[in-house]
Amino acid sequence: MVEKLPAESSVTREVVLSLPFTGLWLARNSPARRVPSHGSDLLGERYAIDFIGVDDHRRTAGTRDWRTFLATEPPERFFAFGRPILAPADGVVVDVHDGEVDHAGRRSQLALVPYMLGQLERLRQGVGAVAGNYLIIALRDSDVFVALAHLRAGSIRVAVGEEVRTGQPVADCGNSGNSTQPHVHVQVMDSVDLSVARGVPMAFRHFRERPRGARQFQVRESGIPGEEAVVEPLPVPAAEDLGT
């Protein structure tokens, strides 16, 4: 599939990745809903997507108490926190940033108010305050880069210059940077420098998706999950299964 970007970018093709995790995850801020998906073209996030770990009932955490409604919550409460994050494509690690703290989670509307008021200050503090702990991979045989953001502090397993393969564990899901609850942020872009990067359209291969309100999963060979859809990667068919 070929999709043209806005005129300001020289990259013209849609980049197909593998989902960077196993198990069930909920899609948020999907470019299937709107573009720019996060409401901004800043930091190369025009076509970015977020994934939040969930259970079979679409819950993001197993505990609900007074803190859920009135205060912040420990990030360890959330299913996504600490789940392995995998390389979504073959490539070379070209940038790693670690050392940002994992914040408390915020499901409470009361707790979200001061958080939202701090958005501009985080932008002024720079890329790390927004993306949190992140790593960037230069895709093999390509001129684009994929970023994985909001990683758990101290969990990044790869270093700059290291080659990675699709499905290789590279970090854990965290709640660092501009994040209200543990999740992984994925984007493709035309530069390794997040401060000037422009977003590139992407899709994911071979996964099952249960749209919001649906009871059944559907298999998708390639595409972008819909907003609030639950997704799970499927095993890649072996060569003999494909008759080759």
PDB file of C-alpha atoms in Angstrom:
ATOM      1  CA  MET A   1       0.000   0.000   0.000  1.00  0.00           C
ATOM      2  CA  VAL A   2       1.321   3.441  -0.886  1.00  0.00           C
ATOM      3  CA  GLU A   3       0.157   6.602   0.798  1.00  0.00           C
ATOM      4  CA  LYS A   4       1.487  10.079   0.158  1.00  0.00           C
ATOM      5  CA  LEU A   5       2.416  12.373   2.989  1.00  0.00           C
ATOM      6  CA  PRO A   6       1.747  16.093   3.087  1.00  0.00           C
ATOM      7  CA  ALA A   7       3.855  18.067   0.622  1.00  0.00           C
ATOM      8  CA  GLU A   8       6.405  19.096   3.260  1.00  0.00           C
ATOM      9  CA  SER A   9       7.810  15.547   3.540  1.00  0.00           C
ATOM     10  CA  SER A  10       9.842  13.650   0.961  1.00  0.00           C
ATOM     11  CA  VAL A  11       8.851  10.233   2.321  1.00  0.00           C
ATOM     12  CA  THR A  12       5.994   8.780   0.257  1.00  0.00           C
ATOM     13  CA  ARG A  13       5.345   5.273   1.463  1.00  0.00           C
ATOM     14  CA  GLU A  14       3.494   3.784   4.369  1.00  0.00           C
ATOM     15  CA  VAL A  15       5.844   1.866   6.698  1.00  0.00           C
ATOM     16  CA  VAL A  16       4.617  -1.526   7.887  1.00  0.00           C
ATOM     17  CA  LEU A  17       5.736  -2.671  11.353  1.00  0.00           C
ATOM     18  CA  SER A  18       5.048  -5.502  13.754  1.00  0.00           C
ATOM     19  CA  LEU A  19       3.185  -4.646  16.938  1.00  0.00           C
ATOM     20  CA  PRO A  20       5.843  -4.099  19.629  1.00  0.00           C
ATOM     21  CA  PHE A  21       4.382  -6.389  22.292  1.00  0.00           C
ATOM     22  CA  THR A  22       2.526  -9.606  23.034  1.00  0.00           C
ATOM     23  CA  GLY A  23      -0.889  -9.995  24.625  1.00  0.00           C
ATOM     24  CA  LEU A  24      -3.883  -7.642  24.627  1.00  0.00           C
ATOM     25  CA  TRP A  25      -3.504  -3.876  24.259  1.00  0.00           C
ATOM     26  CA  LEU A  26      -5.975  -1.031  23.777  1.00  0.00           C
ATOM     27  CA  ALA A  27      -5.347   1.478  20.955  1.00  0.00           C
ATOM     28  CA  ARG A  28      -5.617   5.166  21.841  1.00  0.00           C
ATOM     29  CA  ASN A  29      -4.946   8.340  19.853  1.00  0.00           C
ATOM     30  CA  SER A  30      -5.077   6.320  16.655  1.00  0.00           C
ATOM     31  CA  PRO A  31      -4.462   7.982  13.273  1.00  0.00           C
ATOM     32  CA  ALA A  32      -7.413   5.899  12.093  1.00  0.00           C
ATOM     33  CA  ARG A  33      -9.546   8.409  14.022  1.00  0.00           C
ATOM     34  CA  ARG A  34      -7.801  11.656  13.095  1.00  0.00           C
ATOM     35  CA  VAL A  35      -4.563  13.149  11.788  1.00  0.00           C
ATOM     36  CA  PRO A  36      -2.613  14.581  13.524  1.00  0.00           C
ATOM     37  CA  SER A  37      -3.424  11.692  15.823  1.00  0.00           C
ATOM     38  CA  HIS A  38      -2.233  13.484  18.965  1.00  0.00           C
ATOM     39  CA  GLY A  39      -3.534  16.872  17.884  1.00  0.00           C
ATOM     40  CA  SER A  40      -0.113  18.182  16.914  1.00  0.00           C
ATOM     41  CA  ASP A  41       2.701  17.755  14.389  1.00  0.00           C
ATOM     42  CA  LEU A  42       5.320  18.464  17.063  1.00  0.00           C
ATOM     43  CA  LEU A  43       8.051  15.891  17.783  1.00  0.00           C
ATOM     44  CA  GLY A  44       7.197  13.811  14.712  1.00  0.00           C
ATOM     45  CA  GLU A  45       3.950  12.491  16.190  1.00  0.00           C
ATOM     46  CA  ARG A  46       1.576  13.261  13.302  1.00  0.00           C
ATOM     47  CA  TYR A  47       0.745   9.553  12.745  1.00  0.00           C
ATOM     48  CA  ALA A  48       1.688   8.232  16.200  1.00  0.00           C
ATOM     49  CA  ILE A  49      -0.407   5.741  18.148  1.00  0.00           C
ATOM     50  CA  ASP A  50      -0.589   4.731  21.832  1.00  0.00           C
ATOM     51  CA  PHE A  51      -1.171   1.252  23.232  1.00  0.00           C
ATOM     52  CA  ILE A  52      -2.310   0.499  26.797  1.00  0.00           C
ATOM     53  CA  GLY A  53      -2.066  -3.026  28.204  1.00  0.00           C
ATOM     54  CA  VAL A  54      -5.451  -4.519  29.139  1.00  0.00           C
ATOM     55  CA  ASP A  55      -7.003  -7.773  30.330  1.00  0.00           C
ATOM     56  CA  ASP A  56      -9.765  -9.811  28.674  1.00  0.00           C
ATOM     57  CA  HIS A  57     -12.350  -7.313  29.966  1.00  0.00           C
ATOM     58  CA  ARG A  58     -10.589  -4.243  28.488  1.00  0.00           C
ATOM     59  CA  ARG A  59      -9.543  -3.109  31.969  1.00  0.00           C
ATOM     60  CA  THR A  60      -6.257  -1.217  32.215  1.00  0.00           C
ATOM     61  CA  ALA A  61      -5.806  -2.079  35.899  1.00  0.00           C
ATOM     62  CA  GLY A  62      -7.096  -4.748  38.257  1.00  0.00           C
ATOM     63  CA  THR A  63      -7.685  -2.456  41.242  1.00  0.00           C
ATOM     64  CA  ARG A  64     -10.259   0.283  41.752  1.00  0.00           C
ATOM     65  CA  ASP A  65     -10.512   2.137  45.070  1.00  0.00           C
ATOM     66  CA  TRP A  66     -10.803   5.686  46.374  1.00  0.00           C
ATOM     67  CA  ARG A  67      -7.514   6.633  44.705  1.00  0.00           C
ATOM     68  CA  THR A  68      -8.947   5.744  41.294  1.00  0.00           C
ATOM     69  CA  PHE A  69     -11.567   8.468  41.659  1.00  0.00           C
ATOM     70  CA  LEU A  70      -9.836  11.091  43.819  1.00  0.00           C
ATOM     71  CA  ALA A  71      -6.061  10.841  43.534  1.00  0.00           C
ATOM     72  CA  THR A  72      -3.074   9.361  41.740  1.00  0.00           C
ATOM     73  CA  GLU A  73      -2.230   5.638  41.699  1.00  0.00           C
ATOM     74  CA  PRO A  74       1.039   3.663  41.722  1.00  0.00           C
ATOM     75  CA  PRO A  75       2.055   2.737  38.164  1.00  0.00           C
ATOM     76  CA  GLU A  76       2.464  -0.877  39.296  1.00  0.00           C
ATOM     77  CA  ARG A  77      -1.325  -1.148  39.506  1.00  0.00           C
ATOM     78  CA  PHE A  78      -1.620  -1.019  35.724  1.00  0.00           C
ATOM     79  CA  PHE A  79      -1.346  -4.127  33.566  1.00  0.00           C
ATOM     80  CA  ALA A  80       0.927  -2.403  31.052  1.00  0.00           C
ATOM     81  CA  PHE A  81       3.591  -1.410  33.556  1.00  0.00           C
ATOM     82  CA  GLY A  82       6.638  -3.605  33.168  1.00  0.00           C
ATOM     83  CA  ARG A  83       5.343  -5.575  30.181  1.00  0.00           C
ATOM     84  CA  PRO A  84       8.096  -6.280  27.626  1.00  0.00           C
ATOM     85  CA  ILE A  85       8.314  -3.958  24.636  1.00  0.00           C
ATOM     86  CA  LEU A  86       9.648  -5.533  21.441  1.00  0.00           C
ATOM     87  CA  ALA A  87      11.455  -4.154  18.413  1.00  0.00           C
ATOM     88  CA  PRO A  88       8.769  -3.548  15.751  1.00  0.00           C
ATOM     89  CA  ALA A  89      11.225  -3.958  12.851  1.00  0.00           C
ATOM     90  CA  ASP A  90      14.802  -4.895  11.975  1.00  0.00           C
ATOM     91  CA  GLY A  91      17.236  -2.041  12.294  1.00  0.00           C
ATOM     92  CA  VAL A  92      19.949  -0.283  14.266  1.00  0.00           C
ATOM     93  CA  VAL A  93      19.477   1.621  17.518  1.00  0.00           C
ATOM     94  CA  VAL A  94      20.469   5.243  16.873  1.00  0.00           C
ATOM     95  CA  ASP A  95      19.291   7.022  20.027  1.00  0.00           C
ATOM     96  CA  VAL A  96      18.502   6.029  23.612  1.00  0.00           C
ATOM     97  CA  HIS A  97      17.298   8.241  26.438  1.00  0.00           C
ATOM     98  CA  ASP A  98      16.864   6.952  29.987  1.00  0.00           C
ATOM     99  CA  GLY A  99      16.709   8.440  33.468  1.00  0.00           C
ATOM    100  CA  GLU A 100      13.217   9.950  33.453  1.00  0.00           C
ATOM    101  CA  VAL A 101      11.096   8.855  36.410  1.00  0.00           C
ATOM    102  CA  ASP A 102       7.937   6.779  36.098  1.00  0.00           C
ATOM    103  CA  HIS A 103       5.076   8.951  37.285  1.00  0.00           C
ATOM    104  CA  ALA A 104       2.016   7.958  39.271  1.00  0.00           C
ATOM    105  CA  GLY A 105      -0.989   6.952  37.169  1.00  0.00           C
ATOM    106  CA  ARG A 106      -3.994   9.264  36.847  1.00  0.00           C
ATOM    107  CA  ARG A 107      -7.459   7.906  36.146  1.00  0.00           C
ATOM    108  CA  SER A 108      -9.118  10.463  38.411  1.00  0.00           C
ATOM    109  CA  GLN A 109     -10.491  13.572  36.718  1.00  0.00           C
ATOM    110  CA  LEU A 110      -9.397  15.547  39.794  1.00  0.00           C
ATOM    111  CA  ALA A 111      -5.830  14.306  39.439  1.00  0.00           C
ATOM    112  CA  LEU A 112      -5.834  15.072  35.710  1.00  0.00           C
ATOM    113  CA  VAL A 113      -6.493  18.807  36.211  1.00  0.00           C
ATOM    114  CA  PRO A 114      -3.052  19.771  37.627  1.00  0.00           C
ATOM    115  CA  TYR A 115      -1.432  17.389  35.151  1.00  0.00           C
ATOM    116  CA  MET A 116      -3.029  19.121  32.172  1.00  0.00           C
ATOM    117  CA  LEU A 117      -2.037  22.509  33.552  1.00  0.00           C
ATOM    118  CA  GLY A 118       1.585  21.364  33.444  1.00  0.00           C
ATOM    119  CA  GLN A 119       1.619  20.529  29.724  1.00  0.00           C
ATOM    120  CA  LEU A 120       3.316  23.731  28.578  1.00  0.00           C
ATOM    121  CA  GLU A 121       6.008  23.452  31.227  1.00  0.00           C
ATOM    122  CA  ARG A 122       6.864  19.914  30.095  1.00  0.00           C
ATOM    123  CA  LEU A 123       7.202  21.157  26.515  1.00  0.00           C
ATOM    124  CA  ARG A 124       9.576  23.875  27.701  1.00  0.00           C
ATOM    125  CA  GLN A 125      11.685  21.280  29.532  1.00  0.00           C
ATOM    126  CA  GLY A 126      12.426  19.485  26.281  1.00  0.00           C
ATOM    127  CA  VAL A 127      12.010  16.160  24.516  1.00  0.00           C
ATOM    128  CA  GLY A 128      12.773  13.973  27.537  1.00  0.00           C
ATOM    129  CA  ALA A 129      10.052  15.564  29.644  1.00  0.00           C
ATOM    130  CA  VAL A 130       7.514  14.775  26.907  1.00  0.00           C
ATOM    131  CA  ALA A 131       8.674  11.436  25.465  1.00  0.00           C
ATOM    132  CA  GLY A 132      10.063  10.150  28.746  1.00  0.00           C
ATOM    133  CA  ASN A 133      12.501   7.281  28.355  1.00  0.00           C
ATOM    134  CA  TYR A 134      12.668   6.350  24.696  1.00  0.00           C
ATOM    135  CA  LEU A 135      14.665   4.606  22.027  1.00  0.00           C
ATOM    136  CA  ILE A 136      14.876   5.192  18.289  1.00  0.00           C
ATOM    137  CA  ILE A 137      15.623   2.560  15.657  1.00  0.00           C
ATOM    138  CA  ALA A 138      16.805   3.307  12.115  1.00  0.00           C
ATOM    139  CA  LEU A 139      14.906   0.810   9.983  1.00  0.00           C
ATOM    140  CA  ARG A 140      16.936  -1.527   7.822  1.00  0.00           C
ATOM    141  CA  ASP A 141      17.101  -0.650   4.107  1.00  0.00           C
ATOM    142  CA  SER A 142      15.091   2.500   4.758  1.00  0.00           C
ATOM    143  CA  ASP A 143      15.504   6.200   5.438  1.00  0.00           C
ATOM    144  CA  VAL A 144      12.985   6.377   8.277  1.00  0.00           C
ATOM    145  CA  PHE A 145      13.080   5.838  12.023  1.00  0.00           C
ATOM    146  CA  VAL A 146      10.718   4.329  14.578  1.00  0.00           C
ATOM    147  CA  ALA A 147      10.472   5.680  18.125  1.00  0.00           C
ATOM    148  CA  LEU A 148       9.179   3.846  21.202  1.00  0.00           C
ATOM    149  CA  ALA A 149       8.414   6.215  24.074  1.00  0.00           C
ATOM    150  CA  HIS A 150       7.306   6.340  27.745  1.00  0.00           C
ATOM    151  CA  LEU A 151       9.500   3.345  28.614  1.00  0.00           C
ATOM    152  CA  ARG A 152      10.141   2.203  32.173  1.00  0.00           C
ATOM    153  CA  ALA A 153      13.120   3.838  33.849  1.00  0.00           C
ATOM    154  CA  GLY A 154      16.201   1.634  33.724  1.00  0.00           C
ATOM    155  CA  SER A 155      14.580  -0.992  31.516  1.00  0.00           C
ATOM    156  CA  ILE A 156      16.163  -0.259  28.121  1.00  0.00           C
ATOM    157  CA  ARG A 157      18.124  -3.344  27.089  1.00  0.00           C
ATOM    158  CA  VAL A 158      19.861  -2.040  23.960  1.00  0.00           C
ATOM    159  CA  ALA A 159      22.530   0.545  23.221  1.00  0.00           C
ATOM    160  CA  VAL A 160      23.244   2.959  20.393  1.00  0.00           C
ATOM    161  CA  GLY A 161      24.828   1.137  17.470  1.00  0.00           C
ATOM    162  CA  GLU A 162      23.269  -2.233  18.348  1.00  0.00           C
ATOM    163  CA  GLU A 163      21.415  -4.148  15.656  1.00  0.00           C
ATOM    164  CA  VAL A 164      17.958  -5.386  16.640  1.00  0.00           C
ATOM    165  CA  ARG A 165      15.598  -7.874  15.054  1.00  0.00           C
ATOM    166  CA  THR A 166      11.812  -7.789  14.894  1.00  0.00           C
ATOM    167  CA  GLY A 167      10.339  -9.194  18.099  1.00  0.00           C
ATOM    168  CA  GLN A 168      13.489  -8.729  20.172  1.00  0.00           C
ATOM    169  CA  PRO A 169      12.812  -7.436  23.723  1.00  0.00           C
ATOM    170  CA  VAL A 170      14.271  -3.934  23.926  1.00  0.00           C
ATOM    171  CA  ALA A 171      12.678  -2.380  27.050  1.00  0.00           C
ATOM    172  CA  ASP A 172       9.684  -2.481  29.396  1.00  0.00           C
ATOM    173  CA  CYS A 173       6.520  -0.414  29.251  1.00  0.00           C
ATOM    174  CA  GLY A 174       6.596   2.488  31.681  1.00  0.00           C
ATOM    175  CA  ASN A 175       4.913   5.743  32.616  1.00  0.00           C
ATOM    176  CA  SER A 176       7.659   8.272  32.011  1.00  0.00           C
ATOM    177  CA  GLY A 177       7.325  11.643  30.313  1.00  0.00           C
ATOM    178  CA  ASN A 178       3.980  13.072  29.252  1.00  0.00           C
ATOM    179  CA  SER A 179       1.911  10.061  30.311  1.00  0.00           C
ATOM    180  CA  THR A 180      -1.165   9.680  32.491  1.00  0.00           C
ATOM    181  CA  GLN A 181      -0.969   5.890  32.775  1.00  0.00           C
ATOM    182  CA  PRO A 182       1.531   3.243  31.628  1.00  0.00           C
ATOM    183  CA  HIS A 183       1.503   2.782  27.855  1.00  0.00           C
ATOM    184  CA  VAL A 184       3.791   2.610  24.848  1.00  0.00           C
ATOM    185  CA  HIS A 185       3.815   5.327  22.199  1.00  0.00           C
ATOM    186  CA  VAL A 186       4.866   4.304  18.679  1.00  0.00           C
ATOM    187  CA  GLN A 187       5.680   6.579  15.766  1.00  0.00           C
ATOM    188  CA  VAL A 188       7.575   6.551  12.477  1.00  0.00           C
ATOM    189  CA  MET A 189       9.404   9.698  11.375  1.00  0.00           C
ATOM    190  CA  ASP A 190      11.841  11.098   8.841  1.00  0.00           C
ATOM    191  CA  SER A 191      14.600  12.160  11.276  1.00  0.00           C
ATOM    192  CA  VAL A 192      16.357  10.752  14.317  1.00  0.00           C
ATOM    193  CA  ASP A 193      16.015  14.176  15.950  1.00  0.00           C
ATOM    194  CA  LEU A 194      12.615  14.298  17.636  1.00  0.00           C
ATOM    195  CA  SER A 195      12.718  18.073  17.891  1.00  0.00           C
ATOM    196  CA  VAL A 196      12.585  18.491  14.090  1.00  0.00           C
ATOM    197  CA  ALA A 197      11.184  15.135  12.891  1.00  0.00           C
ATOM    198  CA  ARG A 198       8.092  14.899  10.702  1.00  0.00           C
ATOM    199  CA  GLY A 199       5.703  11.993  11.068  1.00  0.00           C
ATOM    200  CA  VAL A 200       5.429   9.201   8.498  1.00  0.00           C
ATOM    201  CA  PRO A 201       2.311   7.030   7.972  1.00  0.00           C
ATOM    202  CA  MET A 202       2.552   3.486   9.293  1.00  0.00           C
ATOM    203  CA  ALA A 203       0.594   0.267   9.542  1.00  0.00           C
ATOM    204  CA  PHE A 204       0.961  -2.966  11.497  1.00  0.00           C
ATOM    205  CA  ARG A 205       1.041  -6.490  10.121  1.00  0.00           C
ATOM    206  CA  HIS A 206      -0.779  -9.678  11.071  1.00  0.00           C
ATOM    207  CA  PHE A 207      -2.839  -8.953  14.173  1.00  0.00           C
ATOM    208  CA  ARG A 208      -6.345  -9.499  15.452  1.00  0.00           C
ATOM    209  CA  GLU A 209      -8.551  -6.583  16.410  1.00  0.00           C
ATOM    210  CA  ARG A 210     -11.759  -6.245  18.398  1.00  0.00           C
ATOM    211  CA  PRO A 211     -13.301  -2.836  17.688  1.00  0.00           C
ATOM    212  CA  ARG A 212     -14.989  -0.974  20.503  1.00  0.00           C
ATOM    213  CA  GLY A 213     -18.457  -2.437  21.086  1.00  0.00           C
ATOM    214  CA  ALA A 214     -17.730  -5.616  19.100  1.00  0.00           C
ATOM    215  CA  ARG A 215     -17.822  -9.092  20.602  1.00  0.00           C
ATOM    216  CA  GLN A 216     -15.578 -10.838  18.122  1.00  0.00           C
ATOM    217  CA  PHE A 217     -12.023 -10.327  16.960  1.00  0.00           C
ATOM    218  CA  GLN A 218     -11.243  -9.927  13.295  1.00  0.00           C
ATOM    219  CA  VAL A 219      -7.918 -10.794  11.677  1.00  0.00           C
ATOM    220  CA  ARG A 220      -6.103  -7.997   9.870  1.00  0.00           C
ATOM    221  CA  GLU A 221      -3.127  -8.707   7.655  1.00  0.00           C
ATOM    222  CA  SER A 222      -2.156  -5.033   7.636  1.00  0.00           C
ATOM    223  CA  GLY A 223      -3.626  -1.807   8.932  1.00  0.00           C
ATOM    224  CA  ILE A 224      -3.939   0.716  11.734  1.00  0.00           C
ATOM    225  CA  PRO A 225      -6.089  -0.279  14.733  1.00  0.00           C
ATOM    226  CA  GLY A 226      -9.193   1.804  15.263  1.00  0.00           C
ATOM    227  CA  GLU A 227      -9.636   4.092  18.245  1.00  0.00           C
ATOM    228  CA  GLU A 228     -10.398   2.114  21.429  1.00  0.00           C
ATOM    229  CA  ALA A 229      -9.923  -1.225  19.630  1.00  0.00           C
ATOM    230  CA  VAL A 230      -8.293  -4.102  21.497  1.00  0.00           C
ATOM    231  CA  VAL A 231      -5.483  -5.691  19.512  1.00  0.00           C
ATOM    232  CA  GLU A 232      -3.197  -8.695  19.821  1.00  0.00           C
ATOM    233  CA  PRO A 233      -0.350  -9.667  17.479  1.00  0.00           C
ATOM    234  CA  LEU A 234      -0.635 -13.026  15.752  1.00  0.00           C
ATOM    235  CA  PRO A 235       2.246 -15.434  15.104  1.00  0.00           C
ATOM    236  CA  VAL A 236       3.946 -14.916  11.770  1.00  0.00           C
ATOM    237  CA  PRO A 237       3.136 -17.902   9.513  1.00  0.00           C
ATOM    238  CA  ALA A 238       6.076 -20.213   8.834  1.00  0.00           C
ATOM    239  CA  ALA A 239       7.376 -20.413   5.270  1.00  0.00           C
ATOM    240  CA  GLU A 240       6.035 -23.949   4.842  1.00  0.00           C
ATOM    241  CA  ASP A 241       2.561 -22.749   5.855  1.00  0.00           C
ATOM    242  CA  LEU A 242       2.689 -20.268   3.012  1.00  0.00           C
ATOM    243  CA  GLY A 243       3.608 -22.945   0.504  1.00  0.00           C
ATOM    244  CA  THR A 244       7.071 -21.564  -0.201  1.00  0.00           C
TER     245      THR A 244
END
